[in-house]
PDB file of C-alpha atoms in Angstrom:
ATOM      1  CA  MET A   1      59.997  81.030-169.219  1.00 71.00           C
ATOM      2  CA  GLU A   2      58.570  81.490-165.727  1.00 91.00           C
ATOM      3  CA  ASN A   3      56.237  78.714-164.589  1.00 95.00           C
ATOM      4  CA  ILE A   4      53.256  79.493-162.347  1.00 96.00           C
ATOM      5  CA  ILE A   5      52.613  75.798-161.587  1.00 97.00           C
ATOM      6  CA  ARG A   6      55.246  73.059-161.511  1.00 97.00           C
ATOM      7  CA  ILE A   7      54.439  69.435-160.691  1.00 97.00           C
ATOM      8  CA  GLN A   8      57.310  66.963-160.385  1.00 96.00           C
ATOM      9  CA  ASN A   9      56.728  63.199-160.048  1.00 96.00           C
ATOM     10  CA  LEU A  10      53.340  63.407-158.343  1.00 95.00           C
ATOM     11  CA  SER A  11      51.774  60.061-157.449  1.00 94.00           C
ATOM     12  CA  PHE A  12      48.598  59.617-155.447  1.00 94.00           C
ATOM     13  CA  GLY A  13      45.975  57.017-154.636  1.00 91.00           C
ATOM     14  CA  PHE A  14      43.109  56.770-152.194  1.00 87.00           C
ATOM     15  CA  SER A  15      44.410  53.241-151.508  1.00 82.00           C
ATOM     16  CA  LYS A  16      47.810  51.683-152.183  1.00 76.00           C
ATOM     17  CA  SER A  17      46.319  49.099-154.522  1.00 78.00           C
ATOM     18  CA  LYS A  18      44.562  51.657-156.756  1.00 85.00           C
ATOM     19  CA  PRO A  19      46.778  54.612-157.776  1.00 90.00           C
ATOM     20  CA  VAL A  20      44.843  57.536-159.261  1.00 93.00           C
ATOM     21  CA  LEU A  21      47.898  59.560-160.350  1.00 95.00           C
ATOM     22  CA  LYS A  22      51.099  57.930-161.545  1.00 95.00           C
ATOM     23  CA  ASP A  23      54.318  59.961-161.545  1.00 95.00           C
ATOM     24  CA  ILE A  24      52.793  63.118-163.033  1.00 95.00           C
ATOM     25  CA  SER A  25      55.080  65.958-164.138  1.00 96.00           C
ATOM     26  CA  LEU A  26      54.065  69.167-165.923  1.00 95.00           C
ATOM     27  CA  SER A  27      54.771  72.906-165.987  1.00 96.00           C
ATOM     28  CA  VAL A  28      52.262  75.727-166.553  1.00 97.00           C
ATOM     29  CA  PRO A  29      53.916  78.857-168.048  1.00 96.00           C
ATOM     30  CA  LYS A  30      52.971  82.287-166.755  1.00 96.00           C
ATOM     31  CA  GLY A  31      50.421  83.971-169.024  1.00 95.00           C
ATOM     32  CA  SER A  32      49.214  80.759-170.634  1.00 96.00           C
ATOM     33  CA  ILE A  33      45.781  79.185-170.976  1.00 96.00           C
ATOM     34  CA  PHE A  34      46.751  75.641-170.066  1.00 97.00           C
ATOM     35  CA  GLY A  35      44.346  72.842-170.931  1.00 95.00           C
ATOM     36  CA  PHE A  36      44.420  69.782-168.683  1.00 95.00           C
ATOM     37  CA  LEU A  37      42.687  67.240-170.872  1.00 92.00           C
ATOM     38  CA  GLY A  38      41.451  63.733-170.309  1.00 90.00           C
ATOM     39  CA  ALA A  39      38.423  61.480-170.261  1.00 87.00           C
ATOM     40  CA  ASN A  40      36.171  61.316-167.202  1.00 85.00           C
ATOM     41  CA  GLY A  41      38.015  59.437-164.468  1.00 86.00           C
ATOM     42  CA  ALA A  42      41.475  60.106-165.916  1.00 90.00           C
ATOM     43  CA  GLY A  43      42.676  61.973-162.794  1.00 92.00           C
ATOM     44  CA  LYS A  44      41.994  65.616-163.700  1.00 93.00           C
ATOM     45  CA  SER A  45      39.833  66.579-160.727  1.00 92.00           C
ATOM     46  CA  THR A  46      42.094  64.769-158.238  1.00 94.00           C
ATOM     47  CA  THR A  47      45.106  66.695-159.542  1.00 95.00           C
ATOM     48  CA  MET A  48      43.256  70.007-159.321  1.00 95.00           C
ATOM     49  CA  LYS A  49      42.054  69.297-155.782  1.00 94.00           C
ATOM     50  CA  MET A  50      45.681  68.689-154.844  1.00 95.00           C
ATOM     51  CA  LEU A  51      46.655  72.020-156.427  1.00 96.00           C
ATOM     52  CA  ILE A  52      44.275  73.915-154.150  1.00 94.00           C
ATOM     53  CA  GLY A  53      45.204  71.852-151.092  1.00 93.00           C
ATOM     54  CA  SER A  54      41.888  70.066-150.513  1.00 92.00           C
ATOM     55  CA  ILE A  55      43.826  66.815-150.965  1.00 93.00           C
ATOM     56  CA  PRO A  56      47.238  67.057-149.228  1.00 92.00           C
ATOM     57  CA  ASP A  57      50.439  66.919-151.273  1.00 93.00           C
ATOM     58  CA  GLU A  58      52.331  64.918-148.674  1.00 91.00           C
ATOM     59  CA  ASP A  59      55.457  64.456-150.825  1.00 92.00           C
ATOM     60  CA  ASN A  60      55.818  68.185-151.700  1.00 94.00           C
ATOM     61  CA  THR A  61      55.768  67.492-155.441  1.00 96.00           C
ATOM     62  CA  ILE A  62      53.775  70.640-156.311  1.00 96.00           C
ATOM     63  CA  ARG A  63      55.052  74.213-156.570  1.00 96.00           C
ATOM     64  CA  ILE A  64      52.798  77.215-157.222  1.00 96.00           C
ATOM     65  CA  PHE A  65      54.495  80.608-157.601  1.00 95.00           C
ATOM     66  CA  GLU A  66      57.660  78.569-156.840  1.00 94.00           C
ATOM     67  CA  GLU A  67      56.396  77.810-153.306  1.00 94.00           C
ATOM     68  CA  LYS A  68      55.484  74.510-151.668  1.00 94.00           C
ATOM     69  CA  LEU A  69      51.773  74.310-150.949  1.00 94.00           C
ATOM     70  CA  SER A  70      52.450  74.021-147.212  1.00 92.00           C
ATOM     71  CA  ASP A  71      54.187  77.427-147.377  1.00 94.00           C
ATOM     72  CA  LEU A  72      51.786  78.988-149.903  1.00 94.00           C
ATOM     73  CA  TYR A  73      48.448  78.411-148.164  1.00 93.00           C
ATOM     74  CA  PRO A  74      46.377  79.915-146.656  1.00 91.00           C
ATOM     75  CA  ASP A  75      47.721  83.348-147.700  1.00 90.00           C
ATOM     76  CA  GLY A  76      48.240  82.130-151.266  1.00 89.00           C
ATOM     77  CA  PHE A  77      44.493  81.865-151.827  1.00 89.00           C
ATOM     78  CA  HIS A  78      44.489  85.637-152.321  1.00 91.00           C
ATOM     79  CA  LYS A  79      46.496  85.089-155.530  1.00 94.00           C
ATOM     80  CA  ILE A  80      44.464  82.112-156.775  1.00 95.00           C
ATOM     81  CA  GLY A  81      40.853  81.807-157.895  1.00 94.00           C
ATOM     82  CA  SER A  82      39.460  78.287-158.168  1.00 93.00           C
ATOM     83  CA  LEU A  83      36.272  76.613-159.290  1.00 92.00           C
ATOM     84  CA  ILE A  84      36.228  72.887-158.556  1.00 89.00           C
ATOM     85  CA  ASP A  85      32.972  70.966-158.992  1.00 78.00           C
ATOM     86  CA  THR A  86      29.708  72.955-159.131  1.00 78.00           C
ATOM     87  CA  ALA A  87      29.426  76.345-157.455  1.00 82.00           C
ATOM     88  CA  ALA A  88      26.716  76.685-154.780  1.00 88.00           C
ATOM     89  CA  PHE A  89      24.543  79.801-154.582  1.00 93.00           C
ATOM     90  CA  TYR A  90      21.725  81.175-152.433  1.00 93.00           C
ATOM     91  CA  ASP A  91      18.871  80.936-154.953  1.00 92.00           C
ATOM     92  CA  HIS A  92      16.617  83.342-153.027  1.00 94.00           C
ATOM     93  CA  LEU A  93      19.276  86.074-153.261  1.00 96.00           C
ATOM     94  CA  SER A  94      20.313  88.157-156.248  1.00 96.00           C
ATOM     95  CA  GLY A  95      23.584  87.700-158.098  1.00 95.00           C
ATOM     96  CA  TRP A  96      24.847  90.889-156.424  1.00 97.00           C
ATOM     97  CA  ASP A  97      23.975  89.659-152.929  1.00 96.00           C
ATOM     98  CA  ASN A  98      25.628  86.279-153.532  1.00 95.00           C
ATOM     99  CA  LEU A  99      28.777  88.101-154.570  1.00 95.00           C
ATOM    100  CA  LEU A 100      28.477  90.437-151.595  1.00 95.00           C
ATOM    101  CA  VAL A 101      28.490  87.507-149.145  1.00 94.00           C
ATOM    102  CA  ILE A 102      31.841  86.267-150.467  1.00 93.00           C
ATOM    103  CA  SER A 103      33.417  89.724-150.714  1.00 94.00           C
ATOM    104  CA  ARG A 104      32.505  90.543-147.091  1.00 94.00           C
ATOM    105  CA  LEU A 105      33.964  87.249-145.885  1.00 92.00           C
ATOM    106  CA  ARG A 106      37.195  88.300-147.609  1.00 91.00           C
ATOM    107  CA  ASN A 107      37.026  91.949-146.455  1.00 93.00           C
ATOM    108  CA  LEU A 108      36.975  93.234-150.029  1.00 94.00           C
ATOM    109  CA  PRO A 109      35.447  96.587-151.051  1.00 94.00           C
ATOM    110  CA  LEU A 110      32.159  96.896-152.966  1.00 93.00           C
ATOM    111  CA  SER A 111      34.147  98.140-155.942  1.00 94.00           C
ATOM    112  CA  GLU A 112      35.510  94.602-156.376  1.00 94.00           C
ATOM    113  CA  CYS A 113      31.982  93.222-156.801  1.00 95.00           C
ATOM    114  CA  GLU A 114      31.236  95.876-159.401  1.00 96.00           C
ATOM    115  CA  ARG A 115      34.517  95.236-161.228  1.00 94.00           C
ATOM    116  CA  VAL A 116      34.055  91.481-161.587  1.00 94.00           C
ATOM    117  CA  LEU A 117      30.389  91.778-162.623  1.00 94.00           C
ATOM    118  CA  HIS A 118      31.408  94.102-165.437  1.00 92.00           C
ATOM    119  CA  LEU A 119      34.192  91.689-166.403  1.00 88.00           C
ATOM    120  CA  VAL A 120      31.837  88.720-166.774  1.00 89.00           C
ATOM    121  CA  GLY A 121      29.037  90.746-168.374  1.00 89.00           C
ATOM    122  CA  LEU A 122      26.489  90.410-165.545  1.00 93.00           C
ATOM    123  CA  TRP A 123      26.265  93.995-164.292  1.00 95.00           C
ATOM    124  CA  GLU A 124      22.842  94.551-165.873  1.00 95.00           C
ATOM    125  CA  SER A 125      21.562  91.297-164.298  1.00 94.00           C
ATOM    126  CA  ARG A 126      23.015  91.912-160.842  1.00 95.00           C
ATOM    127  CA  ASN A 127      19.634  92.401-159.119  1.00 96.00           C
ATOM    128  CA  MET A 128      18.014  89.319-160.665  1.00 96.00           C
ATOM    129  CA  LYS A 129      17.325  86.444-158.275  1.00 96.00           C
ATOM    130  CA  MET A 130      19.644  83.453-158.765  1.00 94.00           C
ATOM    131  CA  LYS A 131      16.721  81.108-159.470  1.00 92.00           C
ATOM    132  CA  ARG A 132      16.138  83.075-162.691  1.00 94.00           C
ATOM    133  CA  TYR A 133      19.766  82.828-163.862  1.00 93.00           C
ATOM    134  CA  SER A 134      20.484  80.508-166.774  1.00 90.00           C
ATOM    135  CA  LEU A 135      23.182  77.850-166.388  1.00 87.00           C
ATOM    136  CA  GLY A 136      25.580  80.005-168.407  1.00 87.00           C
ATOM    137  CA  MET A 137      24.877  83.044-166.207  1.00 90.00           C
ATOM    138  CA  LYS A 138      25.467  80.976-163.066  1.00 91.00           C
ATOM    139  CA  GLN A 139      28.767  79.776-164.464  1.00 89.00           C
ATOM    140  CA  ARG A 140      29.811  83.343-165.270  1.00 90.00           C
ATOM    141  CA  LEU A 141      28.890  84.423-161.741  1.00 93.00           C
ATOM    142  CA  ALA A 142      30.923  81.525-160.358  1.00 93.00           C
ATOM    143  CA  ILE A 143      33.905  82.750-162.384  1.00 91.00           C
ATOM    144  CA  ALA A 144      33.231  86.293-161.122  1.00 93.00           C
ATOM    145  CA  ILE A 145      33.609  84.959-157.564  1.00 93.00           C
ATOM    146  CA  THR A 146      36.983  83.412-158.481  1.00 93.00           C
ATOM    147  CA  LEU A 147      38.083  86.820-159.829  1.00 93.00           C
ATOM    148  CA  LEU A 148      37.493  88.702-156.581  1.00 94.00           C
ATOM    149  CA  GLY A 149      40.770  90.162-155.339  1.00 93.00           C
ATOM    150  CA  LYS A 150      42.438  90.116-158.790  1.00 93.00           C
ATOM    151  CA  PRO A 151      44.094  86.663-158.671  1.00 94.00           C
ATOM    152  CA  ASP A 152      47.116  85.888-160.851  1.00 95.00           C
ATOM    153  CA  LEU A 153      45.998  82.291-161.426  1.00 97.00           C
ATOM    154  CA  LEU A 154      42.636  80.658-162.128  1.00 96.00           C
ATOM    155  CA  ILE A 155      42.166  76.911-161.587  1.00 96.00           C
ATOM    156  CA  LEU A 156      38.936  75.829-163.287  1.00 94.00           C
ATOM    157  CA  ASP A 157      37.626  72.271-163.366  1.00 91.00           C
ATOM    158  CA  GLU A 158      35.272  71.639-166.333  1.00 88.00           C
ATOM    159  CA  PRO A 159      33.832  75.203-166.422  1.00 87.00           C
ATOM    160  CA  VAL A 160      31.878  74.605-169.672  1.00 84.00           C
ATOM    161  CA  ASN A 161      30.463  71.211-168.725  1.00 79.00           C
ATOM    162  CA  GLY A 162      26.680  71.113-169.176  1.00 78.00           C
ATOM    163  CA  LEU A 163      26.456  74.423-171.044  1.00 82.00           C
ATOM    164  CA  ASP A 164      24.719  74.852-174.385  1.00 84.00           C
ATOM    165  CA  PRO A 165      26.804  76.094-177.390  1.00 87.00           C
ATOM    166  CA  ASN A 166      25.999  79.743-176.631  1.00 86.00           C
ATOM    167  CA  GLY A 167      26.993  79.312-172.982  1.00 84.00           C
ATOM    168  CA  MET A 168      30.259  77.643-174.007  1.00 87.00           C
ATOM    169  CA  LEU A 169      30.998  80.551-176.347  1.00 89.00           C
ATOM    170  CA  GLU A 170      30.364  83.076-173.562  1.00 86.00           C
ATOM    171  CA  ILE A 171      32.731  81.319-171.155  1.00 87.00           C
ATOM    172  CA  ARG A 172      35.401  80.851-173.817  1.00 91.00           C
ATOM    173  CA  GLU A 173      35.331  84.530-174.810  1.00 91.00           C
ATOM    174  CA  LEU A 174      35.443  85.527-171.147  1.00 89.00           C
ATOM    175  CA  LEU A 175      38.487  83.367-170.379  1.00 92.00           C
ATOM    176  CA  ILE A 176      40.363  84.599-173.459  1.00 94.00           C
ATOM    177  CA  LYS A 177      39.564  88.190-172.428  1.00 91.00           C
ATOM    178  CA  LEU A 178      40.818  87.599-168.873  1.00 91.00           C
ATOM    179  CA  ASN A 179      44.006  86.066-170.209  1.00 93.00           C
ATOM    180  CA  LYS A 180      44.702  88.743-172.839  1.00 94.00           C
ATOM    181  CA  GLU A 181      43.524  91.883-171.042  1.00 90.00           C
ATOM    182  CA  GLU A 182      44.018  91.037-167.366  1.00 89.00           C
ATOM    183  CA  GLY A 183      47.111  88.815-167.759  1.00 92.00           C
ATOM    184  CA  VAL A 184      45.554  85.972-165.760  1.00 95.00           C
ATOM    185  CA  THR A 185      47.143  82.535-166.126  1.00 97.00           C
ATOM    186  CA  ILE A 186      44.389  79.932-166.526  1.00 97.00           C
ATOM    187  CA  PHE A 187      44.666  76.226-165.725  1.00 97.00           C
ATOM    188  CA  ILE A 188      41.523  74.605-167.057  1.00 96.00           C
ATOM    189  CA  SER A 189      40.444  70.977-167.224  1.00 92.00           C
ATOM    190  CA  SER A 190      38.019  69.567-169.764  1.00 86.00           C
ATOM    191  CA  HIS A 191      37.001  66.490-171.703  1.00 82.00           C
ATOM    192  CA  LEU A 192      35.264  68.657-174.371  1.00 82.00           C
ATOM    193  CA  LEU A 193      38.192  68.776-176.766  1.00 84.00           C
ATOM    194  CA  GLN A 194      36.667  70.672-179.674  1.00 82.00           C
ATOM    195  CA  GLU A 195      35.671  73.525-177.375  1.00 83.00           C
ATOM    196  CA  ILE A 196      38.897  73.712-175.367  1.00 87.00           C
ATOM    197  CA  GLU A 197      41.021  73.649-178.549  1.00 86.00           C
ATOM    198  CA  LYS A 198      39.706  77.116-179.428  1.00 88.00           C
ATOM    199  CA  MET A 199      41.272  78.823-176.412  1.00 92.00           C
ATOM    200  CA  ILE A 200      44.329  76.999-175.039  1.00 93.00           C
ATOM    201  CA  THR A 201      47.984  77.854-175.673  1.00 94.00           C
ATOM    202  CA  HIS A 202      49.470  74.872-173.814  1.00 95.00           C
ATOM    203  CA  LEU A 203      48.161  71.504-172.719  1.00 94.00           C
ATOM    204  CA  ALA A 204      48.725  68.226-170.942  1.00 94.00           C
ATOM    205  CA  ILE A 205      46.877  65.035-171.834  1.00 92.00           C
ATOM    206  CA  ILE A 206      46.246  62.623-168.971  1.00 93.00           C
ATOM    207  CA  SER A 207      45.028  59.057-169.425  1.00 92.00           C
ATOM    208  CA  HIS A 208      44.528  56.497-166.626  1.00 91.00           C
ATOM    209  CA  GLY A 209      46.476  58.709-164.225  1.00 94.00           C
ATOM    210  CA  GLU A 210      49.499  59.170-166.505  1.00 94.00           C
ATOM    211  CA  ILE A 211      50.624  62.188-168.523  1.00 95.00           C
ATOM    212  CA  ARG A 212      50.800  61.168-172.182  1.00 92.00           C
ATOM    213  CA  PHE A 213      51.746  64.597-173.570  1.00 91.00           C
ATOM    214  CA  ALA A 214      52.694  67.974-172.091  1.00 92.00           C
ATOM    215  CA  GLY A 215      53.756  71.055-174.039  1.00 92.00           C
ATOM    216  CA  SER A 216      52.485  73.880-176.231  1.00 91.00           C
ATOM    217  CA  ILE A 217      49.970  73.664-179.057  1.00 85.00           C
ATOM    218  CA  LYS A 218      52.928  74.442-181.339  1.00 83.00           C
ATOM    219  CA  ASP A 219      54.782  71.388-179.984  1.00 83.00           C
ATOM    220  CA  LEU A 220      51.741  69.222-180.662  1.00 81.00           C
ATOM    221  CA  ASN A 221      51.382  70.622-184.175  1.00 73.00           C
ATOM    222  CA  GLU A 222      55.007  69.826-184.917  1.00 72.00           C
ATOM    223  CA  MET A 223      54.669  66.285-183.588  1.00 72.00           C
ATOM    224  CA  TYR A 224      51.634  65.495-185.744  1.00 68.00           C
ATOM    225  CA  ARG A 225      52.188  67.971-188.533  1.00 61.00           C
ATOM    226  CA  TYR A 226      52.236  65.455-191.373  1.00 58.00           C
ATOM    227  CA  ASN A 227      50.165  62.731-189.792  1.00 69.00           C
ATOM    228  CA  ARG A 228      46.991  63.501-191.735  1.00 77.00           C
ATOM    229  CA  ILE A 229      46.934  65.985-194.593  1.00 85.00           C
ATOM    230  CA  LYS A 230      43.892  67.192-196.499  1.00 88.00           C
ATOM    231  CA  ILE A 231      44.436  68.051-200.160  1.00 91.00           C
ATOM    232  CA  GLY A 232      41.706  70.099-201.785  1.00 92.00           C
ATOM    233  CA  LEU A 233      41.502  69.657-205.562  1.00 92.00           C
ATOM    234  CA  ASN A 234      38.972  69.466-208.366  1.00 92.00           C
ATOM    235  CA  ASP A 235      37.875  65.989-209.509  1.00 90.00           C
ATOM    236  CA  ALA A 236      39.305  64.151-206.514  1.00 91.00           C
ATOM    237  CA  ALA A 237      37.936  60.804-207.776  1.00 91.00           C
ATOM    238  CA  VAL A 238      40.141  61.074-210.863  1.00 90.00           C
ATOM    239  CA  PHE A 239      43.375  61.903-209.059  1.00 92.00           C
ATOM    240  CA  ILE A 240      43.121  59.557-206.066  1.00 93.00           C
ATOM    241  CA  ASN A 241      44.325  56.788-208.367  1.00 91.00           C
ATOM    242  CA  GLU A 242      47.537  58.767-208.993  1.00 91.00           C
ATOM    243  CA  ILE A 243      48.498  58.733-205.287  1.00 92.00           C
ATOM    244  CA  PRO A 244      50.785  55.849-204.173  1.00 91.00           C
ATOM    245  CA  GLU A 245      49.343  53.429-201.619  1.00 89.00           C
ATOM    246  CA  SER A 246      52.094  54.404-199.158  1.00 88.00           C
ATOM    247  CA  TYR A 247      50.159  57.664-198.576  1.00 89.00           C
ATOM    248  CA  SER A 248      46.988  55.727-197.609  1.00 88.00           C
ATOM    249  CA  PRO A 249      44.780  58.043-199.695  1.00 91.00           C
ATOM    250  CA  LYS A 250      41.133  58.397-198.708  1.00 90.00           C
ATOM    251  CA  MET A 251      38.361  60.305-200.458  1.00 90.00           C
ATOM    252  CA  LEU A 252      36.666  62.801-198.131  1.00 89.00           C
ATOM    253  CA  ASN A 253      34.352  64.264-200.776  1.00 91.00           C
ATOM    254  CA  GLU A 254      34.427  65.143-204.481  1.00 90.00           C
ATOM    255  CA  THR A 255      36.931  67.958-203.913  1.00 92.00           C
ATOM    256  CA  SER A 256      39.199  66.638-201.143  1.00 91.00           C
ATOM    257  CA  ILE A 257      41.495  63.698-200.396  1.00 91.00           C
ATOM    258  CA  GLU A 258      43.133  62.838-197.074  1.00 89.00           C
ATOM    259  CA  VAL A 259      46.640  61.335-197.045  1.00 89.00           C
ATOM    260  CA  THR A 260      49.224  60.455-194.408  1.00 83.00           C
ATOM    261  CA  ALA A 261      52.870  61.444-194.775  1.00 81.00           C
ATOM    262  CA  ALA A 262      56.046  61.132-192.727  1.00 73.00           C
ATOM    263  CA  SER A 263      57.682  64.443-193.682  1.00 77.00           C
ATOM    264  CA  ARG A 264      57.378  67.763-195.457  1.00 77.00           C
ATOM    265  CA  GLU A 265      59.317  66.301-198.369  1.00 85.00           C
ATOM    266  CA  ASP A 266      56.713  63.574-198.824  1.00 87.00           C
ATOM    267  CA  ILE A 267      53.980  66.190-199.094  1.00 86.00           C
ATOM    268  CA  THR A 268      56.039  68.291-201.530  1.00 90.00           C
ATOM    269  CA  ASP A 269      56.721  65.261-203.729  1.00 91.00           C
ATOM    270  CA  LEU A 270      53.057  64.280-203.798  1.00 92.00           C
ATOM    271  CA  VAL A 271      51.874  67.798-204.668  1.00 92.00           C
ATOM    272  CA  LYS A 272      54.423  67.980-207.500  1.00 93.00           C
ATOM    273  CA  LYS A 273      53.270  64.598-208.795  1.00 92.00           C
ATOM    274  CA  LEU A 274      49.637  65.669-208.816  1.00 93.00           C
ATOM    275  CA  ILE A 275      50.367  69.013-210.490  1.00 93.00           C
ATOM    276  CA  LEU A 276      52.313  67.216-213.236  1.00 93.00           C
ATOM    277  CA  LYS A 277      49.132  65.209-213.810  1.00 90.00           C
ATOM    278  CA  ASP A 278      47.266  68.545-214.239  1.00 92.00           C
ATOM    279  CA  ALA A 279      45.498  68.430-210.870  1.00 91.00           C
ATOM    280  CA  ALA A 280      43.958  71.773-209.854  1.00 91.00           C
ATOM    281  CA  ILE A 281      45.030  71.957-206.182  1.00 92.00           C
ATOM    282  CA  PHE A 282      43.515  74.778-204.129  1.00 92.00           C
ATOM    283  CA  GLU A 283      44.288  73.656-200.546  1.00 88.00           C
ATOM    284  CA  VAL A 284      46.857  71.652-198.554  1.00 88.00           C
ATOM    285  CA  LYS A 285      46.363  71.576-194.781  1.00 80.00           C
ATOM    286  CA  ASN A 286      46.566  69.416-191.692  1.00 74.00           C
ATOM    287  CA  SER A 287      43.181  67.696-191.403  1.00 65.00           C
ATOM    288  CA  ALA A 288      43.663  66.410-187.848  1.00 64.00           C
ATOM    289  CA  GLY A 289      42.770  68.475-184.803  1.00 70.00           C
ATOM    290  CA  LEU A 290      43.073  68.118-181.068  1.00 78.00           C
ATOM    291  CA  GLU A 291      40.375  65.453-180.882  1.00 76.00           C
ATOM    292  CA  GLU A 292      42.174  63.199-183.371  1.00 75.00           C
ATOM    293  CA  TRP A 293      45.550  63.811-181.725  1.00 77.00           C
ATOM    294  CA  PHE A 294      44.044  63.058-178.320  1.00 81.00           C
ATOM    295  CA  MET A 295      42.714  59.721-179.543  1.00 78.00           C
ATOM    296  CA  GLU A 296      46.081  58.864-181.125  1.00 76.00           C
ATOM    297  CA  ILE A 297      48.075  59.820-178.015  1.00 80.00           C
ATOM    298  CA  THR A 298      45.863  58.021-175.512  1.00 79.00           C
ATOM    299  CA  LYS A 299      45.526  54.947-177.734  1.00 76.00           C
ATOM    300  CA  ASN A 300      49.322  54.583-177.930  1.00 61.00           C
TER     301      ASN A 300
END
């Protein structure tokens, strides 16, 4: 599989005594929505600033489109849209005029402004002054600016931070649309795990400057597939006593029990045991999600 971004053994610190990034390696497949996940201060923003060249990669550990950053930039910016930190706008101008300023600096046609406003759903609001835009609208306009010139790669640092649930939904649906319909590869950082889980195909988890996991959602599912299993059944209080202590059974509510298991066979054996005791089982599923896996990975 072709990788749009490849980082190999990247280390960085603003001083020798305090490393921010410690031997980071990861690959971002073409066509993916890649989540770069970690707590505040884990090293996400520093990594992303190095990707766009605002912090130099002096050891040439980063490749984008299989090129060293020193060879890629400045021409490579035409293929990359980035949003790092908070976008700045002219509040006394309309959304259209703010977009026009950027497009003229880049010698892009007016049709590009129209295209990206339609993409982010702001065409009808284009003449509204920026001071009247909601936070979600401003974030969509910021993403519209990154889409000028039809980039192949978006690098977005915490694009849903500070948004209300409706704003988060708008941005999520927009990014999925760009990925599916426009074929844009998206590298997105976040510490809001429940939100990011709904859109990403691949991920890396960074903690204290170190990569703790890198791979696809499928890889993560396989790794933790049997870690925590929810069994839905009638009269859970009756049947929890039939589950061996080795499964660490825990009542979730009157119709569900959570267990841990080491393998598929362990789950099969337990389900058979419960059915032989006349348990009415209506659901068996993994009860852990990205948030739980994140806590487990970073804790260990």
